[in-house]
Amino acid sequence: MKNHSFAMKVTVLLMAVLLVGASFFSMPTAAYYGHADISPAYTNLTTKSWVTADAGTGDASLAVDQNYSTYWDADSVSEDSWLVVDLGGTYPGMKKVEVVFPTLSGEYNYKLEASSDGEEWFTISDRSNEAVSGGEDVLIQDIPDVRYLKATLLDVSDGAVAGIAEIRANNYFLKENLTIGADLSWDTAFSDRTYTTHDNTDVPSSDGRMIGTMQETGMTSARFRVWNEPRSENTGNPVTHVDGSMNPEDTLNKSIYANDLGMMVGVDFHYSDSWADPSKQIKPKSWKDLSFDELVEAVYDFTYEVTADHVAAGVTPYYIQVGNEIIDGTLWGNEKNPTGNEPRYAREDPSYTAQPGGELLWEYWGSEDPEEQEAYDAAWDRFTRIIDAGLRASQDASPESKTKIHVIVGSTSLAKTQEFWRQLTTRLKEDYHNGFDIMSISYYPEWHGPMENLSRNLHAFATEFPEYELAVSETSHRASGGPSDSGYPNTIQGQADFLIDVMRAANDTINNSVSTVLVWEPAIWQSMFTHIGNDWYQANDSTRIFHAAFSDYIPKTNEYLVTDLYTSPALAETMDVLNLETNTIDSITVDWDTVPEEAYSTIGSFTVNGTTEHGEVTAHVAVVMSADALEHVTNEKIDAGEVSGPLVAQLTNSLKQVKHHYERGSTEQAVKFLENYLFHLERKANERNITEESKADLSYHVNLLLDAWK
């Protein structure tokens, strides 16, 4: 990352010790930091800034404003009573849509459709003949990826608002859509360590290696860096051992091991004898005196040889990464003065930058000075030629492997990274008839800004460069150690929440563009392991996200129903759940909280919480006045002797007619008999047949029903 080096990541100290042949470094003893609360993660896509809504009439944005008290108002049911939500791109993980109507007690006939292109529509809920009250959760099966949602109102009950209060389009983490892995290059560096997912120091959960342990947590991809001739950044002395050196042989050994476990393997070429990042891209010692043409040839030969050795050993890398965080170029030469962040051996030896190289001259970007613009373009020419050599070697040695370019996006430099992608993709295509497959970035909030930046950046790349696969090649968050300015606490829970949100940002990028998220250095930098004694290291509880954050079942979580005043709601005994393995709708039992009588003794609404094996659910209950409720109250008064004489027959006969006409659909006639009920109730001749208190109570309930029906 520009303006910082890996010294800021504290790994330089570790490598300095390692590379001079000292004993392996051990992390300080620390307590197991705690539990993480993790459940399947998803996003309501209508919260995204790029989502828009349109309607035949009314303000469609009110249906996606995350405010249930506002609503899209179609005014009435007509040919214009439709609403379309555009998610900005397709989503294969959108498996549930929640629709909430403005009137919880109202009945709505409507149709909900989905489309990937806005041309061909698929019905996902048809309530033409069976109205819903208040809203519904719709589980999605067997349709193409979704970009558009269209809701069309067909009919609404009397007194209900014709509109939609809120639409939620829920995008879930699906294992087939998002690969999670890590840079596990340190695996061979700590041979004295035993890694485990268990809380013990007796038997490891795998064979004790970090790679196997991380695979057991749910990681399916491993990246391994390769240095040319590894040497100490301080002294320049070459490393004489293989394990942990990151040389080609060490990298191949780890690749074979991970490949045998069934993990996807990525090879990360630094083209250096030590760390390469935005603040330092130093040529290998054996290349420093080469002319530029010879340098390009060396890049090709080295890349080809390492890749071909992998293929010969039975490892076809999923991708070959040509350069590491190369936003400022790679294999720097005599283009300009050094940054001062180079390894000591390079700072003290000017021959490292005596010949031309591949540094990009960003200070001349946009310059109106012809000489500076010429220098800017010439630097891009050299850099592109180097990258083309690496890409061609990868493609020639392993045609089945994808090729990846890895950069960063500074907290305020999205435009710079977009310029990088435009320049590189255009020059590769036009000058070399070449290209690559994966655009990737690092994301550390310390240098790249808040999580909103990551989501914004990925969306920008997916929108402008839709033909490329995207990846987050490095990200991490610490689990302990003082205050945090990242927005996430330095705890196990904070580590889990951060990584879930990175995965969420990747998963929510349009068109399933982001294929992979890689954790940076879980062994050391912001470790995902805790030292539990005797050189045993236990995977933090946060590593459960690699299983637990993904969905295997997607349940309906909301039930909408109406109950009469004074009547306990008839809560469903089961809820539907989408089984992603079988792609079937199954049923799960719900254990509802007890509903207190006072909850349904007042006109209005309330909620009831329930639990299932797949999480919590909520019942949204509207309490309404009805003819049955009035009959219930009337009978109570009669049974208590508070209504007597001829008034009993007058009221019960009127109620019989009210219910008869209402059930036949004649609300107007039902209202007439309600008014007749009220007439008998208020007749002076009936005063002796009813108590004043009961008269007031029955009048109140009759008027509630009249208000509802009128």
Coordinates of C-alpha atoms in Angstrom, one line a residue, residues 57-491:
T57 CA -48.1 6.4 -10.8
G58 CA -47.0 7.7 -7.5
D59 CA -43.6 7.9 -5.8
A60 CA -42.0 4.5 -6.2
S61 CA -39.0 5.4 -4.0
L62 CA -41.2 5.2 -0.9
A63 CA -41.5 1.4 -1.4
V64 CA -37.7 1.1 -1.0
D65 CA -36.9 3.8 1.6
Q66 CA -36.6 1.3 4.5
N67 CA -39.4 3.1 6.3
Y68 CA -42.5 1.1 6.9
S69 CA -44.5 4.2 7.8
T70 CA -44.2 5.6 4.3
Y71 CA -45.6 3.9 1.2
W72 CA -45.9 4.0 -2.6
D73 CA -49.5 5.1 -3.1
A74 CA -51.1 4.0 -6.4
D75 CA -54.2 5.9 -5.4
S76 CA -56.4 3.1 -6.8
V77 CA -56.2 -0.1 -8.7
S78 CA -55.8 0.6 -12.4
E79 CA -53.6 -0.2 -15.4
D80 CA -51.0 2.1 -13.7
S81 CA -50.9 0.3 -10.4
W82 CA -47.5 -1.3 -11.0
L83 CA -44.1 -0.8 -9.5
V84 CA -40.7 -2.0 -10.7
V85 CA -37.5 -2.2 -8.6
D86 CA -34.2 -2.2 -10.6
L87 CA -31.4 -3.8 -8.5
G88 CA -28.7 -2.4 -11.0
G89 CA -27.5 -5.9 -11.9
T90 CA -28.4 -9.5 -11.6
Y91 CA -28.2 -11.5 -8.4
P92 CA -28.1 -15.3 -8.2
G93 CA -28.4 -15.3 -4.4
M94 CA -31.7 -13.4 -4.2
K95 CA -33.8 -16.2 -2.8
K96 CA -36.4 -14.3 -0.8
V97 CA -38.5 -11.1 -1.4
E98 CA -40.5 -9.5 1.4
V99 CA -43.5 -7.5 0.4
V100 CA -45.3 -5.3 3.1
F101 CA -48.6 -3.5 2.3
P102 CA -49.6 -0.2 3.8
T103 CA -52.8 -1.6 5.5
L104 CA -51.9 -4.5 7.7
S105 CA -55.6 -5.5 8.0
G106 CA -56.3 -5.0 4.3
E107 CA -56.6 -7.8 1.7
Y108 CA -54.5 -7.5 -1.4
N109 CA -54.6 -9.3 -4.7
Y110 CA -51.4 -8.8 -6.6
K111 CA -48.8 -10.4 -8.8
L112 CA -45.0 -10.4 -8.1
E113 CA -42.7 -11.1 -11.1
A114 CA -38.9 -11.2 -11.6
S115 CA -36.7 -10.7 -14.6
S116 CA -33.0 -10.7 -15.4
D117 CA -33.3 -8.4 -18.4
G118 CA -36.6 -6.5 -18.0
E119 CA -37.9 -8.3 -21.1
E120 CA -38.8 -11.8 -20.0
W121 CA -40.7 -12.0 -16.7
F122 CA -41.2 -14.9 -14.4
T123 CA -44.0 -15.1 -11.8
I124 CA -42.8 -15.7 -8.3
S125 CA -46.1 -15.0 -6.5
D126 CA -49.5 -14.9 -8.0
R127 CA -52.2 -13.8 -5.6
S128 CA -54.8 -13.1 -8.3
N129 CA -57.3 -15.4 -6.7
E130 CA -56.1 -15.7 -3.1
A131 CA -55.6 -12.4 -1.4
V132 CA -52.9 -11.8 1.2
S133 CA -53.4 -9.7 4.3
G134 CA -50.7 -7.2 5.2
G135 CA -47.8 -8.8 3.3
E136 CA -45.9 -12.0 2.6
D137 CA -42.5 -13.5 2.2
V138 CA -41.8 -15.0 -1.2
L139 CA -39.2 -17.8 -1.6
I140 CA -37.6 -18.0 -5.0
Q141 CA -36.9 -21.2 -6.9
D142 CA -35.9 -22.3 -10.3
I143 CA -35.6 -18.9 -12.2
P144 CA -32.7 -17.1 -13.7
D145 CA -30.7 -14.6 -11.8
V146 CA -32.8 -11.6 -10.8
R147 CA -32.3 -7.9 -11.6
Y148 CA -35.9 -6.6 -11.8
L149 CA -38.8 -7.1 -9.5
K150 CA -42.3 -6.0 -10.6
A151 CA -45.3 -5.9 -8.3
T152 CA -48.8 -5.3 -9.9
L153 CA -51.8 -4.5 -7.8
L154 CA -54.9 -6.3 -9.0
D155 CA -57.4 -5.5 -6.2
V156 CA -57.6 -4.3 -2.6
S157 CA -60.2 -4.6 0.0
D158 CA -62.4 -1.7 1.0
G159 CA -60.6 0.8 3.2
A160 CA -57.2 -0.5 2.4
V161 CA -54.5 1.7 0.8
A162 CA -53.7 0.7 -2.7
G163 CA -49.9 0.6 -2.6
I164 CA -46.8 -1.0 -1.1
A165 CA -45.1 0.0 2.1
E166 CA -41.8 -1.8 1.5
I167 CA -40.1 -4.3 -0.8
R168 CA -37.1 -6.1 0.6
A169 CA -34.9 -8.1 -1.9
N170 CA -32.8 -10.4 0.2
N171 CA -29.4 -11.6 -1.2
Y172 CA -27.9 -14.6 0.6
F173 CA -24.4 -16.0 0.8
L174 CA -24.3 -19.1 -1.4
K175 CA -21.2 -21.3 -1.5
E176 CA -21.5 -21.8 -5.2
N177 CA -21.3 -18.1 -5.7
L178 CA -18.5 -17.0 -3.4
T179 CA -15.1 -18.6 -2.7
I180 CA -13.4 -17.9 0.6
G181 CA -9.7 -18.5 1.1
A182 CA -6.5 -17.0 2.4
D183 CA -2.8 -16.4 1.7
L184 CA -1.4 -19.3 3.6
S185 CA 2.2 -18.8 2.6
W186 CA 3.4 -19.0 6.2
D187 CA 2.4 -22.6 6.5
T188 CA 5.9 -24.0 6.1
A189 CA 7.5 -21.2 8.1
F190 CA 6.5 -22.5 11.6
S191 CA 7.2 -26.2 11.6
D192 CA 7.1 -26.2 15.4
R193 CA 3.5 -25.2 15.5
T194 CA 0.5 -27.4 15.7
Y195 CA -2.7 -25.9 14.4
T196 CA -6.2 -27.1 15.4
T197 CA -9.8 -26.1 15.5
H198 CA -10.2 -27.9 18.9
D199 CA -9.7 -26.6 22.4
N200 CA -7.0 -29.0 23.3
T201 CA -3.2 -29.7 23.1
D202 CA -3.4 -33.4 22.5
V203 CA -4.9 -34.2 19.1
P204 CA -5.0 -31.8 16.2
S205 CA -8.2 -31.5 14.2
S206 CA -6.3 -32.1 10.9
D207 CA -2.7 -33.1 10.6
G208 CA -1.7 -29.9 12.5
R209 CA -0.7 -27.9 9.5
M210 CA -2.2 -24.5 9.0
I211 CA -3.4 -25.2 5.5
G212 CA -5.3 -28.3 6.5
T213 CA -6.8 -26.6 9.6
M214 CA -8.0 -23.6 7.5
Q215 CA -9.5 -25.9 5.0
E216 CA -11.3 -27.6 7.9
T217 CA -12.8 -24.3 8.9
G218 CA -14.4 -24.0 5.5
M219 CA -11.8 -22.2 3.4
T220 CA -11.6 -23.6 -0.1
S221 CA -8.8 -21.5 -1.7
A222 CA -5.2 -20.9 -0.9
R223 CA -2.8 -18.3 -2.3
F224 CA 0.9 -18.8 -2.1
R225 CA 3.5 -16.0 -2.8
V226 CA 6.7 -16.7 -4.7
W227 CA 9.9 -14.8 -4.4
N228 CA 12.8 -15.2 -6.8
E229 CA 15.8 -15.7 -4.6
P230 CA 14.6 -14.9 -1.0
R231 CA 16.9 -12.8 1.0
S232 CA 17.0 -10.7 4.2
E233 CA 15.5 -7.3 3.7
N234 CA 18.1 -5.9 6.2
T235 CA 21.4 -7.6 5.1
G236 CA 20.6 -8.8 1.7
N237 CA 21.9 -12.3 2.6
P238 CA 20.2 -15.1 0.7
V239 CA 18.0 -17.6 2.6
T240 CA 19.7 -21.0 2.5
H241 CA 16.8 -23.1 3.6
V242 CA 13.6 -24.0 1.6
D243 CA 10.8 -24.3 4.1
G244 CA 9.2 -20.9 4.8
S245 CA 11.5 -19.1 2.3
M246 CA 8.8 -18.4 -0.3
N247 CA 11.1 -19.5 -3.1
P248 CA 9.7 -21.4 -6.0
E249 CA 10.4 -24.8 -4.4
D250 CA 8.7 -23.9 -1.1
T251 CA 5.7 -22.4 -3.0
L252 CA 5.4 -25.6 -5.1
N253 CA 5.5 -27.8 -2.0
K254 CA 2.6 -25.9 -0.4
S255 CA 0.7 -25.8 -3.7
I256 CA 0.9 -29.6 -4.0
Y257 CA -0.3 -30.1 -0.4
A258 CA -3.2 -27.7 -0.8
N259 CA -4.1 -29.2 -4.1
D260 CA -4.2 -32.7 -2.7
L261 CA -6.7 -31.4 -0.1
G262 CA -8.9 -30.3 -3.0
M263 CA -8.3 -26.6 -2.4
M264 CA -8.1 -24.1 -5.3
V265 CA -4.5 -22.9 -5.6
G266 CA -3.4 -19.4 -6.6
V267 CA 0.2 -18.4 -7.3
D268 CA 1.3 -14.9 -6.4
F269 CA 4.4 -13.6 -8.2
H270 CA 6.1 -10.7 -6.4
Y271 CA 8.9 -10.5 -8.9
S272 CA 11.3 -9.7 -6.1
D273 CA 13.5 -11.3 -3.5
S274 CA 11.3 -10.1 -0.7
W275 CA 8.0 -8.2 -0.1
A276 CA 6.4 -6.2 -3.0
D277 CA 3.6 -3.8 -2.3
P278 CA 2.7 -0.3 -3.5
S279 CA 5.6 1.4 -1.7
K280 CA 8.3 -1.0 -2.9
Q281 CA 8.6 -3.1 -6.0
I282 CA 12.3 -4.0 -6.1
K283 CA 13.9 -6.1 -8.8
P284 CA 15.5 -9.4 -7.8
K285 CA 19.2 -9.2 -7.4
S286 CA 19.8 -11.5 -10.4
W287 CA 17.8 -9.2 -12.6
K288 CA 19.0 -5.7 -11.5
D289 CA 21.7 -5.3 -14.1
L290 CA 19.5 -6.5 -17.0
S291 CA 18.6 -4.2 -19.9
F292 CA 14.8 -3.6 -20.3
D293 CA 14.5 -6.2 -23.1
E294 CA 16.4 -8.7 -20.9
L295 CA 14.2 -7.9 -18.0
V296 CA 11.0 -8.6 -19.9
E297 CA 12.5 -11.9 -21.1
A298 CA 13.4 -12.8 -17.5
V299 CA 9.8 -12.1 -16.4
Y300 CA 8.5 -14.5 -19.0
D301 CA 11.0 -17.2 -18.3
F302 CA 10.6 -17.1 -14.5
T303 CA 6.8 -17.1 -14.7
Y304 CA 6.8 -19.9 -17.2
E305 CA 9.2 -22.1 -15.3
V306 CA 7.4 -21.8 -11.9
T307 CA 4.0 -22.3 -13.5
A308 CA 5.1 -25.2 -15.6
D309 CA 6.6 -26.9 -12.6
H310 CA 3.2 -26.6 -10.9
V311 CA 1.5 -28.2 -13.9
A312 CA 4.1 -31.0 -14.1
A313 CA 3.5 -31.7 -10.4
G314 CA -0.2 -32.1 -11.0
V315 CA -1.2 -28.7 -9.8
T316 CA -3.2 -26.6 -12.3
P317 CA -3.5 -23.2 -10.5
Y318 CA -6.9 -21.7 -10.4
Y319 CA -5.2 -18.4 -11.2
I320 CA -1.7 -17.0 -11.7
Q321 CA -1.3 -13.5 -10.1
V322 CA 1.1 -11.4 -12.2
G323 CA 2.6 -9.0 -9.6
N324 CA 1.5 -8.0 -6.1
E325 CA -0.4 -4.8 -5.4
I326 CA 1.1 -3.2 -8.5
I327 CA -0.9 0.1 -8.6
D328 CA 2.4 2.0 -8.8
G329 CA 4.0 -0.5 -11.2
T330 CA 6.5 -3.3 -10.8
L331 CA 10.2 -4.0 -11.1
W332 CA 11.1 -0.3 -10.5
G333 CA 14.1 1.1 -12.4
N334 CA 15.6 4.4 -13.2
E335 CA 12.3 6.1 -13.9
K336 CA 12.5 8.3 -10.8
N337 CA 14.0 8.6 -7.4
P338 CA 13.4 5.7 -4.9
T339 CA 10.7 6.1 -2.3
G340 CA 12.9 5.3 0.7
N341 CA 10.7 2.3 1.7
E342 CA 12.9 -0.2 -0.2
P343 CA 14.7 -3.0 1.6
R344 CA 18.0 -1.9 3.1
Y345 CA 20.0 -3.9 0.5
A346 CA 18.4 -2.0 -2.3
R347 CA 18.7 1.4 -0.7
E348 CA 22.4 0.9 -0.3
D349 CA 23.0 -0.5 -3.8
P350 CA 22.1 2.0 -6.6
S351 CA 22.5 -0.7 -9.3
Y352 CA 19.0 -1.9 -8.4
T353 CA 17.5 1.1 -10.1
A354 CA 20.2 1.8 -12.7
Q355 CA 18.4 0.2 -15.6
P356 CA 14.9 1.0 -16.8
G357 CA 12.0 -0.8 -15.1
G358 CA 8.2 -0.7 -14.8
E359 CA 7.4 2.1 -12.3
L360 CA 4.3 4.1 -13.2
L361 CA 4.7 7.9 -13.0
W362 CA 1.4 8.9 -11.5
E363 CA 2.7 12.4 -10.7
Y364 CA 2.4 13.1 -14.5
W365 CA -1.1 11.8 -14.8
G366 CA -3.3 14.5 -16.4
S367 CA -0.3 16.8 -16.9
E368 CA -0.6 19.4 -19.7
D369 CA 3.2 19.5 -20.0
P370 CA 4.1 17.5 -23.2
E371 CA 7.3 16.1 -21.8
E372 CA 5.6 14.9 -18.6
Q373 CA 2.7 13.4 -20.6
E374 CA 5.3 11.6 -22.8
A375 CA 7.0 10.3 -19.7
Y376 CA 3.7 9.1 -18.3
D377 CA 2.9 7.2 -21.5
A378 CA 6.4 5.8 -21.8
A379 CA 6.1 4.4 -18.3
W380 CA 2.8 2.8 -19.1
D381 CA 4.4 1.3 -22.3
R382 CA 7.2 -0.3 -20.2
F383 CA 4.9 -1.5 -17.5
T384 CA 2.4 -3.0 -19.9
R385 CA 5.1 -4.9 -21.7
I386 CA 6.3 -6.4 -18.4
I387 CA 2.8 -7.5 -17.5
D388 CA 2.2 -8.9 -21.0
A389 CA 5.3 -11.1 -20.5
G390 CA 4.0 -12.4 -17.2
L391 CA 0.5 -13.0 -18.6
R392 CA 1.8 -14.8 -21.8
A393 CA 4.0 -17.0 -19.7
S394 CA 1.1 -18.0 -17.5
Q395 CA -1.1 -18.7 -20.4
D396 CA 1.5 -20.7 -22.3
A397 CA 2.5 -22.8 -19.3
S398 CA -1.0 -23.4 -17.9
P399 CA -3.7 -22.5 -20.5
E400 CA -6.5 -23.7 -18.1
S401 CA -5.4 -21.2 -15.3
K402 CA -7.0 -17.8 -15.0
T403 CA -4.7 -14.7 -14.8
K404 CA -5.1 -12.1 -12.2
I405 CA -3.9 -8.5 -11.7
H406 CA -3.8 -7.2 -8.1
V407 CA -3.8 -3.6 -7.0
I408 CA -5.2 -1.4 -4.2
V409 CA -7.7 1.5 -4.0
G410 CA -6.6 4.2 -1.6
S411 CA -9.3 5.7 0.6
T412 CA -9.6 8.7 -1.8
S413 CA -8.1 7.3 -5.0
L414 CA -10.9 5.3 -6.8
A415 CA -10.3 7.5 -9.9
K416 CA -6.6 6.5 -9.9
T417 CA -7.4 2.8 -9.8
Q418 CA -10.0 3.2 -12.6
E419 CA -7.4 4.9 -14.7
F420 CA -5.0 2.0 -14.0
W421 CA -7.6 -0.5 -15.2
R422 CA -8.5 1.6 -18.3
Q423 CA -4.8 2.0 -19.3
L424 CA -3.8 -1.6 -18.7
T425 CA -6.8 -3.3 -20.3
T426 CA -6.7 -1.0 -23.4
R427 CA -3.0 -1.2 -23.9
L428 CA -2.9 -5.0 -23.5
K429 CA -5.7 -5.4 -26.0
E430 CA -4.5 -2.9 -28.6
D431 CA -0.8 -3.4 -28.3
Y432 CA -0.5 -7.1 -27.5
H433 CA -3.9 -8.6 -28.3
N434 CA -3.8 -9.9 -24.7
G435 CA -5.7 -9.6 -21.5
F436 CA -6.4 -11.2 -18.1
D437 CA -9.3 -12.7 -16.3
I438 CA -9.4 -11.3 -12.7
M439 CA -9.3 -7.7 -11.5
S440 CA -8.4 -7.9 -7.8
I441 CA -7.8 -5.4 -4.9
S442 CA -6.7 -5.4 -1.3
Y443 CA -8.9 -4.0 1.4
Y444 CA -7.7 -2.8 4.8
P445 CA -9.8 -0.1 6.4
E446 CA -6.7 1.4 7.9
W447 CA -5.5 2.5 4.4
H448 CA -8.5 2.0 2.2
G449 CA -11.3 3.6 4.1
P450 CA -14.6 2.4 5.6
M451 CA -16.6 -0.6 4.4
E452 CA -18.7 1.7 2.2
N453 CA -15.6 2.3 0.1
L454 CA -15.1 -1.4 -0.6
S455 CA -18.8 -1.7 -1.7
R456 CA -18.5 1.5 -3.8
N457 CA -15.2 0.4 -5.5
L458 CA -16.4 -3.1 -6.4
H459 CA -19.6 -1.7 -7.8
A460 CA -17.6 0.8 -9.9
F461 CA -15.4 -1.9 -11.4
A462 CA -18.3 -4.3 -12.0
T463 CA -20.2 -1.6 -13.8
E464 CA -17.3 -0.3 -15.9
F465 CA -15.6 -3.6 -16.6
P466 CA -18.4 -6.2 -16.7
E467 CA -16.3 -8.7 -18.6
Y468 CA -13.8 -9.3 -15.7
E469 CA -14.1 -11.5 -12.7
L470 CA -13.4 -9.5 -9.5
A471 CA -11.7 -10.6 -6.3
V472 CA -10.7 -9.2 -2.9
S473 CA -7.2 -10.7 -2.7
E474 CA -6.3 -9.4 0.7
T475 CA -8.2 -8.4 3.8
S476 CA -8.1 -8.8 7.5
H477 CA -9.0 -7.5 10.9
R478 CA -7.3 -8.1 14.3
A479 CA -9.0 -10.0 17.1
S480 CA -7.2 -8.3 20.0
G481 CA -4.8 -5.5 20.9
G482 CA -6.0 -2.1 21.9
P483 CA -8.5 0.3 20.4
S484 CA -9.7 0.1 16.8
D485 CA -10.4 2.9 14.4
S486 CA -11.8 0.6 11.7
G487 CA -15.3 0.7 13.0
Y488 CA -15.0 -2.9 14.3
P489 CA -13.7 -3.7 17.8
N490 CA -10.5 -5.7 18.1
T491 CA -12.2 -8.8 19.4

